Short mmCIF file of C-alpha atoms in Angstrom, two decimals:
data_model
loop_
_atom_site.label_atom_id
_atom_site.label_comp_id
_atom_site.label_asym_id
_atom_site.label_seq_id
_atom_site.Cartn_x
_atom_site.Cartn_y
_atom_site.Cartn_z
CA UNK A 14 105.56 163.58 115.67
CA UNK A 15 104.19 161.61 113.33
CA UNK A 16 104.76 157.82 112.61
CA UNK A 17 107.41 157.62 110.69
CA UNK A 18 110.03 160.15 113.34
CA UNK A 19 108.47 157.60 116.17
CA UNK A 20 109.57 155.02 114.77
CA UNK A 21 112.77 155.39 113.61
CA UNK A 22 113.18 156.71 116.68
CA UNK A 23 112.32 154.08 118.70
CA UNK A 24 114.15 151.78 116.29
CA UNK A 25 117.94 153.27 116.11
CA UNK A 26 117.53 153.35 119.85
CA UNK A 27 116.76 149.72 120.49
CA UNK A 28 119.97 148.94 117.46
CA UNK A 29 122.05 151.19 120.06
CA UNK A 30 120.82 149.40 123.28
CA UNK A 31 121.84 146.24 121.92
CA UNK A 32 125.32 147.67 121.46
CA UNK A 33 126.38 148.45 124.45
CA UNK A 34 124.83 145.04 125.37
CA UNK A 35 126.13 143.20 123.35
CA UNK A 36 130.15 145.78 124.57
CA UNK A 37 128.92 144.72 127.86
CA UNK A 38 129.21 141.41 127.53
CA UNK A 39 131.54 141.11 125.41
CA UNK A 40 133.99 142.30 127.98
CA UNK A 41 132.66 139.79 130.40
CA UNK A 42 132.55 136.50 128.57
CA UNK A 43 134.88 136.94 125.77
CA UNK A 44 138.72 139.99 127.45
CA UNK A 45 136.92 138.23 131.56
CA UNK A 46 138.05 141.80 132.20
CA UNK A 47 135.18 143.88 133.97
CA UNK A 48 131.04 142.52 133.74
CA UNK A 49 130.53 145.92 134.52
CA UNK A 50 129.42 146.65 131.78
CA UNK A 51 126.34 144.21 132.30
CA UNK A 52 123.84 145.47 134.62
CA UNK A 53 123.63 149.44 133.20
CA UNK A 54 123.93 148.07 129.60
CA UNK A 55 121.00 145.24 130.68
CA UNK A 56 118.35 147.47 132.42
CA UNK A 57 118.64 151.03 129.77
CA UNK A 58 118.22 147.99 126.63
CA UNK A 59 115.87 146.09 128.31
CA UNK A 60 113.68 149.54 129.33
CA UNK A 61 114.75 150.15 125.79
CA UNK A 62 113.52 147.07 124.09
CA UNK A 63 109.55 147.79 126.16
CA UNK A 64 109.11 150.91 124.79
CA UNK A 65 109.74 149.59 121.14
CA UNK A 66 107.61 147.29 122.13
CA UNK A 67 105.22 149.75 122.95
CA UNK A 68 105.72 151.79 119.35
CA UNK A 69 105.53 149.20 117.21
CA UNK A 70 102.34 148.44 118.58
CA UNK A 71 100.77 151.87 118.11
CA UNK A 72 102.71 152.62 115.00
CA UNK A 73 100.69 149.23 113.60
CA UNK A 74 97.24 150.51 115.31
CA UNK A 75 97.81 153.90 113.43
CA UNK A 76 99.00 151.68 110.12
CA UNK A 77 96.69 149.52 110.18
CA UNK A 78 99.27 146.52 109.42
CA UNK A 79 98.25 143.47 108.63
CA UNK A 80 99.25 141.00 111.07
CA UNK A 81 101.86 139.54 110.15
CA UNK A 82 103.72 143.28 109.89
CA UNK A 83 103.22 143.89 113.06
CA UNK A 84 104.36 140.25 114.58
CA UNK A 85 107.81 140.96 112.20
CA UNK A 86 108.21 144.21 114.10
CA UNK A 87 108.25 143.18 117.23
CA UNK A 88 110.10 139.86 116.62
CA UNK A 89 112.42 142.50 115.31
CA UNK A 90 113.61 143.82 118.62
CA UNK A 91 114.44 140.33 119.61
CA UNK A 92 117.20 139.73 116.92
CA UNK A 93 120.18 142.36 117.53
CA UNK A 94 120.51 145.00 115.69
CA UNK A 95 117.04 143.81 113.04
CA UNK A 96 115.31 147.19 114.76
CA UNK A 97 116.72 148.87 112.40
CA UNK A 98 116.05 147.32 108.80
CA UNK A 99 112.65 146.74 109.17
CA UNK A 100 111.99 149.87 109.52
CA UNK A 101 113.44 151.03 106.20
CA UNK A 102 111.61 147.60 105.06
CA UNK A 103 108.01 149.09 106.39
CA UNK A 104 109.21 152.91 105.29
CA UNK A 105 110.30 151.04 101.31
CA UNK A 106 106.68 149.94 101.70
CA UNK A 107 105.59 153.06 102.68
CA UNK A 108 103.75 151.84 105.74
CA UNK A 109 105.27 154.52 108.05
CA UNK A 110 104.01 156.78 105.60
CA UNK A 111 100.89 159.97 106.76
CA UNK A 112 100.19 161.92 110.48
CA UNK A 113 98.26 160.21 113.37
CA UNK A 114 94.76 159.04 111.35
CA UNK A 115 92.96 159.10 115.49
CA UNK A 116 94.41 162.89 116.08
CA UNK A 117 91.87 165.27 116.76
CA UNK A 118 89.91 166.31 114.25
CA UNK A 119 90.51 162.86 112.30
CA UNK A 120 89.16 159.84 112.37
CA UNK A 121 86.51 157.94 114.54
CA UNK A 122 88.18 155.12 116.30
CA UNK A 123 86.85 152.10 115.80
CA UNK A 124 87.45 149.44 118.34
CA UNK A 125 88.92 149.29 121.50
CA UNK A 126 92.59 149.52 120.98
CA UNK A 127 91.93 152.46 118.35
CA UNK A 128 90.14 154.17 121.71
CA UNK A 129 92.53 154.44 123.44
CA UNK A 130 95.11 155.58 121.09
CA UNK A 131 92.52 158.64 120.13
CA UNK A 132 93.12 159.59 124.49
CA UNK A 133 96.69 159.21 123.79
CA UNK A 134 96.86 161.58 121.42
CA UNK A 135 94.27 163.94 123.03
CA UNK A 136 96.16 164.44 125.96
CA UNK A 137 100.19 163.47 125.50
CA UNK A 138 101.36 164.11 128.03
CA UNK A 139 98.94 162.19 130.11
CA UNK A 140 99.11 159.13 127.88
CA UNK A 141 103.55 159.55 128.16
CA UNK A 142 103.41 159.38 132.34
CA UNK A 143 100.09 156.59 131.74
CA UNK A 144 103.18 155.18 129.43
CA UNK A 145 105.98 155.21 131.67
CA UNK A 146 104.72 154.65 134.73
CA UNK A 147 103.43 151.08 133.26
CA UNK A 148 106.98 150.55 131.67
CA UNK A 149 108.25 150.79 134.41
CA UNK A 150 106.12 148.65 136.71
CA UNK A 151 106.96 146.26 134.16
CA UNK A 152 110.81 147.12 134.30
CA UNK A 153 110.34 146.84 138.38
CA UNK A 154 109.09 143.66 138.46
CA UNK A 155 111.28 141.72 135.18
CA UNK A 156 114.68 143.83 137.46
CA UNK A 157 113.50 142.03 141.03
CA UNK A 158 112.46 138.47 138.35
CA UNK A 159 116.14 138.81 137.20
CA UNK A 160 117.55 138.68 134.78
CA UNK A 161 117.46 135.05 132.40
CA UNK A 162 119.45 132.13 133.48
CA UNK A 163 120.17 133.65 136.99
CA UNK A 164 117.10 130.73 139.07
#
């Protein structure tokens, strides 16, 4: 999977989970018919949101995006459905082109972030386990804290 495919997949998934969450909120707050969709939609969206943040940072390092480009990528996850237009924008600018530059046999990592990325690309199964574990820990902590405005 190249940077373009990874980014596009997670950006679309993030937008789809926004739709799921907004649908649940529509039934809860507009029709007042049920709130049953909100907990699962919120959980799925929260998990995919965290995955998108990790994906933005990973692709940001690989593509050597500017600080502003990376920051806009992170911000796009906060606005419903904005990840898809953001993905299209950076695609048109050629900022998703190419392969993983730190893959085995390619460029030598130059800083700590690139060293981590090179390890991920050399050991994808171990990295996936670490990433899913890390995202799950953050996700669990956020679930224990409760939804926004629950305090």
